[in-house]
């Protein structure tokens, strides 16, 4: 049992901290957003240069071949600096599914191609097994019909990973196959929208779209769940960076802002609220570690750790974000302060790949299955 | 970073598991499982078994008769003890006064007191709180005046756990009145059979006799029973702060016991034709507690790993105390909720053999109200974190 970082990991953490400090210039962030920039292209290019886009990509495919801990370190920095990049989807989820020989991996590492996962459908809400989108053999290939709801960072994606039903009923766990669909495919409609987090997401409508199989036919759900879990942990690390930024900035505000002739931090009611924010951060970090370190554990143990973390970190994150706004008072509600934007991003992270309520149910089911 | 245990640690786990299987007998197990608080005599009986095994003091260094276990070994022991429904060990001697004696006590005090703590022969109680000094402990007024080779003690302590069974009491007393109230406090070790000590029971809301008032009327205590220096007693408690982190981390592991009992009960209770446990709202409430316990477990593991590496874990000890006590209250509330009207019993029905955990669930629920108050009320813990860790 060891929660310390190796010397290499500590170096990575330090350079991520420098990166976050450089990109944490909030007025510049607002200018980019106001200009309608869909993602932070300069940060993305710098991350490519540093090799971070290939952290989770095998060395044989041009990446660094690191594990969940390194991914976590990078994602925390993204959260701290509110960096708007499609990291978890393109650099964590997609590489977990692509074959080592897939040329897309090299483009992902170089930052020239973005891959997004279109894993949810409106009727299924957060259930990954709910796949009504159909795939039918046609000649030598497959043709897809259906629709996908919320695709995180989908607006700028060049490729989509699309689960489709190749056998069985709509909610069956078997009979799901993963496909790779280029954004330019004929019959594919990409409906782009901007989220409250200023990330640009998308919805897909597929009408007779030709696509290539990714992985094995009918057995796509297992690998998809494992890949999504890796993305979840990356998003939780991002949330962690965001939460700690809120904790620190709120604490600094309490120490300087004066009302009634005293600093806010001298009032016990506010001290105790601040302590509860600090405790929420400790809880979240503990769960983040447990989840990151069990991504390669047997499926049920992984399910329990990841869903437990997704549920509770989400709750802790919303608590911290809401209290950060509250303790900042009126100015906390302003668009001009990073505080409100952290809240908005955390709100979106909470619903990515299932919200707290959904994952609490998954956690309970995994707990019961492990006890049985 | 990794969550794995070494081969040696896994072997140790097997050793602990085998010992517990052979030594936690049926009645003992049932008492712990059903949430009854063992009486001092039963805890002492368990301590004798641990002593015979050479495990009297899992958190003490070897030189003082402890096991010298690493924090990880201690974690493994506590995990297995919770799994096996083993009783806890006598806390006040082993975790509160023992470490103060081996850190600040004289050689004579070590020789006299430590062996009897280890063997379980001595039962210590803690004379800290007073009617006018609760969370504000340094306001204590019990006086000790030097008279030749003795101190003469006059005053009153309160909330003294198991004073009725104790052989010894360690007392914070005022030996001098100083402008700063933390100064002039001394730590005395007092035999409970010294003339002038009177114990009056306080029955708590669970109708049990755990705590007492202890009155001191011209009690003559040999001066050699002073720990360390006169007037410096307040500072000796600090040695416990570091140790406390590990202890509260281990306490978190015992929560799993309650969850298991609640699940067993909720699986058996029928509500409108199905098991209570199968009802989404009940399962949801339980899952919420379980997920917060998982967070607490993670915090405990990180704290133990810090202790093992000799790294300061900051305010996490206080955070663990806050979260553990909040959770143990919620679990026992849910236990009582699961039992429904069966929890509304303070004693078994007449003419019916006492069944299962009833009426202990209600007693446990009532008893656990104290956990957010003792050992520094949670509001005081929050003050400490705000002040020490956040600089507010």
XYZ file of C-alpha atoms in Angstrom:
764
model
C 0.000 0.000 0.000
C 1.556 3.221 -1.143
C 0.054 6.575 -2.096
C 3.290 8.340 -2.896
C 4.410 9.398 -6.356
C 7.513 7.968 -8.015
C 10.229 10.536 -8.830
C 9.090 10.527 -12.478
C 5.480 11.058 -11.452
C 6.505 13.888 -9.125
C 8.320 15.541 -12.046
C 5.225 15.181 -14.195
C 3.086 16.701 -11.427
C 5.474 19.664 -11.202
C 5.386 20.337 -14.913
C 1.593 19.998 -14.912
C 1.500 22.607 -12.142
C 3.612 24.963 -14.244
C 1.348 24.316 -17.225
C -1.759 25.030 -15.120
C -0.248 28.261 -13.804
C 0.548 29.430 -17.364
C -2.897 28.578 -18.685
C -4.734 29.749 -15.605
C -4.772 33.383 -16.787
C -8.480 33.951 -16.416
C -8.929 37.187 -18.428
C -7.252 35.427 -21.360
C -9.555 32.442 -20.826
C -12.590 34.738 -21.026
C -11.328 36.405 -24.198
C -10.961 33.015 -25.899
C -14.435 32.010 -24.812
C -15.935 35.309 -25.939
C -14.294 34.816 -29.330
C -16.205 31.554 -29.621
C -13.157 29.285 -29.627
C -14.470 25.727 -29.362
C -11.500 24.398 -27.406
C -8.154 25.750 -26.179
C -6.082 25.026 -29.281
C -2.856 26.535 -27.934
C -2.997 24.480 -24.748
C -3.775 21.402 -26.867
C -0.726 22.052 -29.051
C 1.485 22.517 -26.019
C 0.169 19.316 -24.461
C 1.000 17.495 -27.696
C 4.504 18.923 -27.594
C 4.961 17.772 -23.984
C 3.818 14.299 -24.976
C 0.817 14.399 -22.627
C -1.735 13.538 -25.301
C 0.006 10.168 -25.535
C 0.285 9.446 -21.826
C -2.236 6.609 -22.020
C -1.119 5.462 -25.493
C 1.229 2.447 -25.723
C 4.855 3.220 -26.510
C 4.662 1.028 -29.618
C 2.010 3.397 -30.960
C 4.086 6.484 -30.264
C 2.731 7.258 -26.820
C 4.291 7.205 -23.361
C 2.591 4.004 -22.198
C 1.814 5.325 -18.721
C -1.041 4.315 -16.440
C -3.989 5.878 -14.635
C -1.830 7.749 -12.102
C -0.082 9.812 -14.786
C -3.399 10.439 -16.546
C -4.802 11.612 -13.223
C -1.911 14.033 -12.684
C -2.442 15.667 -16.083
C -6.221 15.873 -15.701
C -5.948 17.523 -12.291
C -3.958 20.350 -13.862
C -6.596 20.752 -16.566
C -9.257 21.110 -13.882
C -7.279 23.576 -11.823
C -6.808 25.863 -14.833
C -10.271 25.236 -16.363
C -8.434 24.154 -19.499
C -11.003 23.463 -22.237
C -9.565 20.485 -24.088
C -11.091 17.121 -25.127
C -8.516 15.199 -23.088
C -10.550 12.452 -21.378
C -12.449 11.432 -24.516
C -9.729 11.658 -27.127
C -6.636 10.733 -25.120
C -7.975 8.338 -22.470
C -11.209 6.712 -23.643
C -10.370 6.286 -27.345
C -6.844 4.857 -26.878
C -8.293 2.257 -24.493
C -10.331 0.891 -27.420
C -8.142 1.415 -30.455
C -5.836 -1.401 -31.535
C -2.140 -0.716 -30.985
C -1.625 -0.780 -34.743
C -4.366 1.762 -35.476
C -2.839 4.760 -37.260
C -5.338 7.023 -35.499
C -3.278 6.653 -32.318
C -0.346 8.502 -33.846
C -2.624 11.364 -34.873
C -4.159 11.487 -31.386
C -0.710 11.727 -29.829
C 0.214 14.486 -32.261
C -2.980 16.354 -31.440
C -3.997 16.529 -35.093
C -7.046 14.305 -34.670
C -9.743 14.255 -32.008
C -11.869 11.194 -31.261
C -15.101 11.483 -29.249
C -17.254 8.724 -27.761
C -20.955 8.767 -28.620
C -22.061 6.302 -25.953
C -25.437 7.575 -24.750
C -28.909 7.459 -26.183
C -31.812 9.572 -24.970
C -34.028 6.626 -24.021
C -31.285 4.888 -22.068
C -30.217 7.917 -20.066
C -26.925 6.718 -18.519
C -27.193 2.986 -19.251
C -24.324 2.029 -21.579
C -26.099 -1.221 -22.484
C -29.105 0.643 -23.842
C -28.257 0.697 -27.536
C -31.084 1.097 -30.037
C -28.865 2.369 -32.826
C -28.685 -0.509 -35.287
C -25.850 -1.841 -37.384
C -26.671 -4.049 -40.358
C -24.233 -5.867 -42.611
C -24.133 -4.408 -46.078
C -21.800 -5.912 -48.625
C -18.425 -6.181 -46.950
C -19.200 -3.561 -44.292
C -21.855 -2.236 -41.924
C -24.521 0.426 -42.083
C -25.660 2.327 -38.968
C -29.026 3.919 -38.194
C -30.034 5.722 -35.014
C -29.245 8.665 -32.802
C -26.802 9.441 -30.020
C -27.421 12.028 -27.341
C -24.762 14.027 -25.517
C -21.289 13.450 -27.002
C -18.718 15.180 -24.747
C -16.459 17.516 -26.768
C -18.147 16.117 -29.872
C -18.329 19.414 -31.752
C -14.665 19.352 -32.765
C -14.236 15.590 -33.110
C -12.856 14.139 -36.333
C -13.975 10.630 -35.463
C -16.696 9.123 -33.300
C -16.747 5.836 -31.462
C -20.340 4.637 -31.863
C -21.801 1.550 -30.154
C -24.543 -0.063 -32.229
C -26.740 -3.091 -31.825
C -25.740 -6.095 -33.908
C -27.776 -8.678 -31.958
C -30.354 -8.976 -29.175
C -32.825 -6.523 -27.664
C -32.403 -2.829 -26.931
C -31.043 -3.182 -23.375
C -29.224 -6.532 -23.718
C -25.631 -6.540 -22.561
C -24.621 -8.850 -25.411
C -24.937 -7.949 -29.075
C -23.320 -4.523 -28.908
C -20.565 -3.735 -31.403
C -18.357 -0.627 -31.480
C -17.854 1.288 -34.726
C -15.566 4.069 -35.854
C -17.355 6.791 -37.789
C -15.599 9.767 -39.372
C -17.258 13.154 -38.721
C -17.475 13.632 -42.466
C -19.349 10.376 -43.109
C -22.250 10.534 -45.469
C -25.581 10.323 -43.621
C -24.083 11.531 -40.335
C -25.522 14.702 -38.895
C -23.450 16.319 -36.117
C -25.585 18.753 -34.099
C -23.135 20.974 -32.259
C -23.859 22.985 -29.138
C -22.014 24.907 -26.464
C -22.337 23.676 -22.896
C -22.453 25.723 -19.689
C -18.768 24.806 -19.336
C -17.869 26.447 -22.666
C -16.907 23.042 -23.990
C -18.479 22.363 -27.369
C -20.450 19.137 -27.323
C -22.640 17.403 -29.897
C -25.537 15.071 -30.686
C -25.482 12.638 -33.581
C -28.119 11.463 -36.012
C -27.059 8.504 -38.174
C -28.933 7.624 -41.347
C -27.461 4.769 -43.370
C -23.940 5.618 -42.258
C -21.219 3.247 -43.417
C -18.787 2.397 -40.622
C -15.926 0.075 -39.727
C -16.006 -2.285 -36.744
C -13.761 -1.436 -33.797
C -12.830 -4.581 -31.869
C -14.980 -7.706 -31.928
C -18.549 -8.098 -33.209
C -21.284 -8.399 -30.510
C -18.851 -8.176 -27.564
C -18.358 -4.417 -27.411
C -19.936 -3.600 -24.062
C -17.189 -4.986 -21.806
C -14.333 -3.108 -23.481
C -16.526 0.013 -23.706
C -17.286 -0.058 -19.974
C -13.602 -0.462 -19.159
C -12.680 2.450 -21.445
C -15.465 4.659 -20.093
C -14.284 3.918 -16.545
C -10.838 5.227 -17.484
C -12.437 8.381 -18.851
C -14.545 8.735 -15.700
C -11.427 8.637 -13.523
C -9.780 11.263 -15.738
C -12.858 13.478 -15.363
C -12.859 12.930 -11.605
C -9.227 14.018 -11.491
C -10.206 17.088 -13.473
C -13.012 17.707 -10.965
C -10.476 17.294 -8.169
C -8.265 20.034 -9.627
C -11.298 22.245 -10.006
C -12.473 21.592 -6.430
C -9.088 22.375 -4.953
C -8.883 25.571 -6.982
C -12.268 26.557 -5.515
C -11.186 25.589 -2.010
C -7.984 27.615 -2.231
C -9.503 30.683 -3.818
C -12.365 30.700 -1.311
C -9.974 30.371 1.610
C -7.891 33.257 0.280
C -11.051 35.326 -0.140
C -12.144 34.636 3.456
C -8.769 35.853 4.672
C -8.881 39.154 2.797
C -12.500 40.231 2.351
C -13.672 42.454 5.228
C -17.245 43.024 6.378
C -18.557 44.312 9.711
C -15.020 45.511 10.419
C -13.471 42.023 10.345
C -12.251 39.494 7.798
C -14.903 36.988 6.744
C -12.620 34.235 7.989
C -12.993 35.442 11.574
C -16.652 34.358 11.641
C -17.132 30.857 13.010
C -20.110 30.011 10.804
C -17.945 30.653 7.738
C -14.902 28.881 9.232
C -16.924 25.732 9.722
C -18.297 25.908 6.177
C -14.746 26.285 4.902
C -13.678 23.246 6.942
C -16.484 21.211 5.415
C -15.243 22.225 1.961
C -11.750 21.048 2.931
C -13.148 17.742 4.222
C -15.098 17.275 0.973
C -11.841 17.704 -0.950
C -10.100 15.090 1.230
C -12.958 12.640 0.737
C -12.928 13.198 -2.998
C -9.167 12.766 -3.302
C -9.314 9.528 -1.303
C -12.005 8.123 -3.583
C -10.177 9.315 -6.686
C -7.080 7.346 -5.613
C -9.102 4.219 -4.815
C -10.745 4.387 -8.249
C -7.565 5.148 -10.199
C -5.704 2.293 -8.497
C -8.473 -0.205 -9.236
C -8.966 0.453 -12.944
C -7.177 -2.812 -13.662
C -8.888 -4.765 -10.863
C -11.493 -7.497 -11.583
C -14.634 -5.996 -13.183
C -16.859 -5.931 -10.102
C -14.211 -4.404 -7.826
C -13.493 -1.844 -10.542
C -17.216 -1.115 -10.896
C -17.601 -0.541 -7.144
C -14.552 1.716 -6.872
C -15.291 3.778 -9.993
C -19.032 4.140 -9.418
C -18.482 4.876 -5.724
C -16.027 7.597 -6.665
C -18.204 9.014 -9.449
C -21.160 9.248 -7.062
C -19.431 10.699 -4.043
C -16.884 12.917 -5.798
C -19.825 14.377 -7.720
C -21.655 15.134 -4.493
C -18.530 16.579 -2.882
C -17.779 18.649 -5.983
C -21.248 20.190 -6.079
C -21.044 20.930 -2.365
C -17.683 22.656 -2.753
C -18.792 24.588 -5.841
C -22.050 25.762 -4.292
C -20.337 26.811 -1.072
C -17.583 28.591 -3.004
C -20.223 30.715 -4.729
C -22.052 31.272 -1.438
C -18.953 32.310 0.520
C -17.892 34.699 -2.224
C -21.262 36.402 -1.887
C -22.599 38.468 -4.765
C -19.339 38.417 -6.670
C -19.448 34.607 -6.639
C -22.403 34.754 -8.989
C -20.532 36.914 -11.494
C -19.463 35.628 -14.879
C -16.231 37.582 -14.429
C -14.895 35.301 -11.703
C -13.472 31.819 -12.331
C -15.523 30.560 -9.369
C -18.780 30.476 -11.332
C -17.079 28.754 -14.271
C -15.687 26.009 -12.046
C -19.245 25.447 -10.813
C -20.462 25.225 -14.409
C -17.768 22.756 -15.433
C -18.322 20.605 -12.325
C -22.030 20.540 -13.091
C -21.261 19.110 -16.537
C -18.673 16.620 -15.237
C -21.280 15.328 -12.797
C -23.559 14.212 -15.628
C -20.821 12.830 -17.910
C -21.143 9.020 -18.092
C -23.765 8.984 -15.337
C -24.611 11.314 -12.470
C -24.297 10.688 -8.735
C -27.720 9.051 -8.440
C -27.001 6.643 -11.317
C -23.595 5.652 -9.991
C -24.891 5.249 -6.452
C -27.213 2.563 -7.835
C -24.318 0.944 -9.733
C -22.203 1.086 -6.569
C -24.949 -0.606 -4.538
C -25.403 -3.316 -7.170
C -21.644 -3.994 -7.285
C -21.482 -4.037 -3.477
C -24.285 -6.611 -3.338
C -22.724 -8.695 -6.122
C -19.382 -8.770 -4.327
C -21.010 -9.785 -1.034
C -23.018 -12.586 -2.678
C 1.017 4.326 -5.964
C -0.648 0.981 -5.355
C -3.147 -0.686 -3.047
C -1.374 -4.018 -2.849
C -0.189 -5.680 0.332
C 3.193 -7.418 0.382
C 3.495 -11.188 0.706
C 4.667 -10.746 4.305
C 1.645 -8.577 5.028
C -0.687 -11.150 3.490
C 0.928 -13.864 5.626
C 0.392 -11.661 8.666
C -3.287 -11.316 7.696
C -3.626 -15.104 7.679
C -1.990 -15.303 11.102
C -4.390 -12.695 12.515
C -7.367 -14.409 10.895
C -6.428 -17.768 12.422
C -5.920 -16.257 15.870
C -9.277 -14.486 15.766
C -11.088 -17.607 14.524
C -9.673 -19.563 17.459
C -10.163 -16.930 20.135
C -13.334 -14.931 19.475
C -15.856 -17.262 21.052
C -19.585 -17.397 20.310
C -20.942 -15.212 23.128
C -18.223 -12.606 22.580
C -18.901 -12.522 18.858
C -22.659 -12.256 19.379
C -22.262 -9.407 21.837
C -20.142 -7.381 19.426
C -22.267 -8.331 16.417
C -25.464 -7.156 18.025
C -23.943 -3.833 19.017
C -23.885 -4.405 22.772
C -21.100 -2.563 24.466
C -18.984 -5.129 26.312
C -18.505 -4.492 30.018
C -14.993 -3.833 31.393
C -14.725 -7.413 32.698
C -15.355 -8.762 29.175
C -12.902 -6.372 27.575
C -10.325 -7.360 30.181
C -10.952 -11.028 29.403
C -10.245 -10.267 25.718
C -7.122 -8.327 26.674
C -5.841 -11.395 28.562
C -6.168 -13.451 25.352
C -4.376 -10.786 23.343
C -1.689 -10.666 26.038
C -1.197 -14.424 25.933
C -0.733 -14.116 22.156
C 1.871 -11.375 22.671
C -0.399 -8.803 21.076
C -1.270 -6.751 24.171
C -0.405 -3.404 22.604
C -0.679 -3.304 18.789
C 0.197 0.390 18.657
C 3.125 0.402 21.099
C 6.805 0.105 20.210
C 8.531 -3.142 21.135
C 10.761 -1.634 23.821
C 7.704 -0.950 25.996
C 6.139 -4.349 25.472
C 4.181 -3.487 22.328
C 4.012 -5.491 19.127
C 6.013 -2.941 17.164
C 3.597 -3.454 14.265
C 3.770 -1.123 11.324
C 0.685 1.049 10.681
C -0.186 -1.331 7.848
C -0.062 -4.340 10.156
C -2.267 -2.481 12.606
C -4.665 -1.718 9.757
C -4.732 -5.394 8.797
C -5.364 -6.437 12.400
C -8.243 -3.962 12.769
C -9.787 -4.978 9.439
C -9.742 -8.617 10.464
C -10.944 -7.836 14.013
C -13.945 -5.995 12.579
C -14.640 -8.914 10.247
C -14.480 -11.408 13.117
C -16.553 -9.239 15.504
C -13.676 -9.213 17.981
C -14.059 -6.927 21.006
C -12.018 -3.753 21.240
C -9.087 -3.555 23.645
C -9.043 -1.417 26.814
C -8.652 1.949 25.157
C -7.846 4.309 28.003
C -4.865 2.403 29.340
C -3.477 1.340 25.973
C -4.110 4.405 23.887
C -4.417 7.307 26.310
C -2.261 7.017 29.422
C 0.143 4.213 28.402
C 1.854 6.268 25.669
C 2.095 9.294 27.970
C 3.738 7.151 30.662
C 6.261 5.593 28.286
C 7.037 8.985 26.745
C 7.136 11.284 29.801
C 6.949 8.981 32.849
C 9.768 8.078 35.241
C 11.471 4.670 35.094
C 9.653 3.726 38.306
C 6.296 4.701 36.782
C 7.014 2.671 33.641
C 7.953 -0.371 35.695
C 4.940 -0.038 37.949
C 2.165 0.759 35.500
C 2.967 -0.500 31.997
C 3.012 -4.272 32.682
C -0.417 -4.145 34.305
C -1.831 -2.158 31.381
C -0.449 -4.754 28.969
C -1.806 -7.721 30.921
C -5.240 -6.160 31.352
C -5.043 -6.326 35.160
C -5.238 -2.555 35.495
C -8.248 -0.626 34.229
C -7.617 3.057 33.781
C -10.096 5.880 33.559
C -9.583 9.429 32.432
C -10.111 12.340 34.819
C -10.215 15.251 32.407
C -13.671 16.850 32.013
C -15.229 18.814 34.856
C -18.667 20.357 35.263
C -17.228 23.727 34.240
C -14.639 22.406 31.778
C -15.973 20.409 28.835
C -14.814 21.428 25.372
C -12.939 24.195 27.184
C -10.872 21.665 29.097
C -8.137 24.079 30.188
C -10.663 25.824 32.463
C -10.412 22.886 34.878
C -10.470 23.731 38.585
C -9.645 20.512 40.466
C -6.797 21.600 42.751
C -3.701 19.686 43.845
C -1.670 21.293 46.617
C 1.758 19.997 47.537
C 2.019 18.876 51.166
C 5.376 17.251 51.928
C 5.682 14.019 49.873
C 2.096 14.224 48.720
C -0.317 16.236 46.651
C -3.687 16.867 48.241
C -6.415 16.780 45.603
C -9.818 18.439 45.915
C -12.397 18.817 43.192
C -14.671 16.976 40.807
C -14.404 15.185 37.472
C -17.320 14.224 35.255
C -18.144 11.940 32.284
C -15.532 9.530 33.588
C -16.023 6.309 31.621
C -16.057 3.118 33.689
C -14.729 4.777 36.853
C -16.889 2.203 38.646
C -14.583 -0.563 37.443
C -11.304 1.331 37.315
C -8.225 0.536 39.336
C -6.501 3.800 38.398
C -7.365 7.260 37.172
C -5.148 9.749 35.362
C -6.129 13.265 36.254
C -5.396 16.722 34.984
C -5.276 18.948 38.065
C -4.408 22.570 38.716
C -1.236 22.922 40.782
C -0.866 26.652 40.211
C -3.129 29.447 39.006
C -1.461 31.230 36.103
C -2.719 33.989 33.780
C -2.597 31.560 30.847
C -4.964 28.773 31.869
C -3.065 26.033 29.981
C -0.150 26.632 32.372
C -0.146 25.380 35.953
C -1.906 22.113 34.991
C -0.278 18.856 36.130
C -0.909 15.204 35.345
C -1.345 12.855 38.322
C -1.716 9.062 38.413
C -4.087 8.132 41.213
C -5.090 4.739 42.615
C -8.868 4.520 42.734
C -8.788 2.972 46.217
C -7.159 6.063 47.704
C -9.294 7.396 50.575
C -11.416 10.430 49.706
C -12.446 9.328 46.183
C -16.162 8.883 45.616
C -17.765 7.652 42.393
C -21.357 8.551 41.518
C -22.955 6.893 38.502
C -24.514 8.889 35.669
C -27.075 6.886 33.719
C -27.043 7.958 30.087
C -29.890 8.141 27.564
C -29.338 4.497 26.614
C -30.086 3.546 30.256
C -26.562 2.214 30.686
C -23.989 2.972 33.309
C -20.856 3.905 31.361
C -19.985 7.253 32.882
C -19.639 8.760 36.308
C -18.875 11.745 38.420
C -15.725 11.338 40.485
C -15.326 13.462 43.614
C -11.978 14.140 45.295
C -12.085 15.159 48.939
C -8.660 15.705 50.528
C -7.223 12.840 48.461
C -3.530 12.341 49.294
C -1.522 11.288 46.235
C 2.201 10.405 46.558
C 4.306 13.067 44.800
C 6.073 10.296 42.843
C 2.785 9.844 40.943
C 3.281 13.154 39.153
C 4.003 12.564 35.452
C 6.861 14.678 34.128
C 7.120 18.169 35.530
C 4.681 20.022 37.711
C 2.656 22.583 35.721
C 3.462 21.012 32.334
C 0.650 18.461 32.196
C -1.290 20.208 29.431
C 1.457 19.649 26.902
C 1.747 15.885 27.493
C -1.518 15.256 25.682
C 0.164 16.290 22.453
C 1.906 12.936 22.132
C -1.550 11.484 21.665
C -2.422 13.715 18.721
C -0.084 11.969 16.319
C -1.114 8.538 17.555
C -4.772 9.469 17.419
C -4.626 9.733 13.628
C -3.937 6.046 13.292
C -6.419 5.114 15.979
C -9.310 7.050 14.453
C -8.366 5.622 11.075
C -8.781 2.139 12.514
C -12.067 3.076 14.179
C -13.445 3.787 10.734
C -12.983 0.123 9.860
C -15.328 -0.971 12.613
C -18.206 0.791 10.872
C -18.444 -2.159 8.487
C -19.811 -4.237 11.372
C -22.870 -2.047 11.696
C -23.542 -2.105 7.965
C -23.549 -5.885 7.985
C -26.043 -6.022 10.855
C -28.290 -3.433 9.207
C -28.238 -5.451 5.979
C -29.031 -8.712 7.749
C -31.929 -7.070 9.522
C -33.261 -5.208 6.460
C -33.124 -8.438 4.442
C -35.284 -10.174 7.062
C -37.774 -7.356 7.655
C -40.816 -7.464 5.354
C -42.473 -4.301 4.167
C -45.630 -4.614 2.040
C -44.634 -8.081 0.902
C -40.992 -7.586 -0.016
C -37.752 -7.330 1.895
C -37.022 -3.852 3.198
C -33.504 -4.161 1.779
C -34.940 -4.620 -1.718
C -36.813 -1.325 -1.576
C -35.034 1.340 -3.619
C -35.368 4.145 -1.080
C -33.951 2.053 1.752
C -31.173 0.580 -0.410
C -30.399 4.110 -1.590
C -30.011 5.434 1.937
C -27.788 2.515 2.844
C -25.715 2.936 -0.343
C -25.220 6.612 0.466
C -23.781 5.648 3.849
C -21.657 2.899 2.275
C -20.167 5.232 -0.307
C -19.276 7.744 2.378
C -17.702 4.877 4.330
C -15.636 4.037 1.267
C -14.375 7.614 1.262
C -13.588 7.303 4.958
C -11.737 4.053 4.290
C -9.685 5.794 1.610
C -8.898 8.636 3.995
C -7.878 6.097 6.637
C -5.600 4.249 4.224
C -3.903 7.473 3.186
C -3.471 8.452 6.827
C -1.935 5.087 7.695
C 0.352 5.271 4.676
C 1.456 8.730 5.823
C 2.109 7.386 9.318
C 4.111 4.516 7.837
C 6.208 6.946 5.784
C 6.590 9.352 8.696
C 4.760 12.062 6.752
C 2.511 14.589 8.471
C -1.087 14.071 7.350
C -2.175 17.483 8.588
C -5.750 17.795 9.819
C -6.883 14.406 8.484
C -7.088 12.969 12.040
C -9.689 15.540 13.030
C -11.462 15.058 9.701
C -11.647 11.310 10.302
C -13.119 11.853 13.745
C -15.787 14.170 12.341
C -16.746 11.904 9.461
C -16.581 8.669 11.488
C -18.853 9.987 14.226
C -21.349 11.422 11.744
C -21.483 8.104 9.911
C -21.781 5.880 12.971
C -24.765 7.966 14.016
C -26.402 7.651 10.616
C -25.817 3.890 10.483
C -27.344 3.293 13.896
C -30.255 5.562 12.923
C -30.807 3.388 9.870
C -30.540 0.258 12.026
C -33.304 1.547 14.273
C -35.285 2.548 11.174
C -34.948 -0.966 9.736
C -36.262 -2.500 12.947
C -39.273 -0.217 12.932
C -41.483 -0.770 15.969
C -39.172 -3.581 17.063
C -36.616 -0.884 17.834
C -39.068 0.773 20.191
C -38.023 -1.516 23.025
C -35.729 -0.803 25.894
C -36.023 -4.369 27.192
C -37.216 -7.683 25.725
C -40.928 -8.465 25.816
C -41.995 -10.357 28.930
C -42.332 -14.086 28.451
C -40.340 -14.065 25.210
C -36.758 -15.187 24.908
C -34.528 -12.247 23.982
C -34.128 -12.408 20.231
C -31.450 -11.111 17.898
C -30.169 -7.632 18.407
C -33.351 -6.288 19.981
C -33.386 -4.153 22.041
C -29.728 -3.333 21.506
C -30.281 -1.395 18.285
C -32.136 1.336 20.131
C -29.468 1.402 22.849
C -26.722 1.596 20.218
C -28.527 4.374 18.373
C -28.994 6.333 21.587
C -25.468 5.674 22.769
C -23.893 6.862 19.507
C -25.243 10.374 20.036
C -22.199 10.869 22.235
C -19.678 10.230 19.453
C -20.010 13.735 17.976
C -19.438 15.161 21.463
C -16.653 13.145 23.104
C -12.967 13.410 22.357
C -13.481 17.055 21.394
C -16.951 17.909 20.083
C -17.149 18.030 16.287
C -17.605 21.790 16.450
C -14.327 21.991 18.375
C -12.691 19.710 15.794
C -13.840 22.143 13.099
C -12.364 25.035 15.092
C -9.077 23.128 15.296
C -8.986 22.455 11.542
C -9.914 26.062 10.740
C -7.188 27.337 13.027
C -4.347 24.845 12.501
C -4.785 23.720 8.916
C -6.556 26.600 7.203
C -4.975 29.443 9.146
C -8.312 31.114 9.878
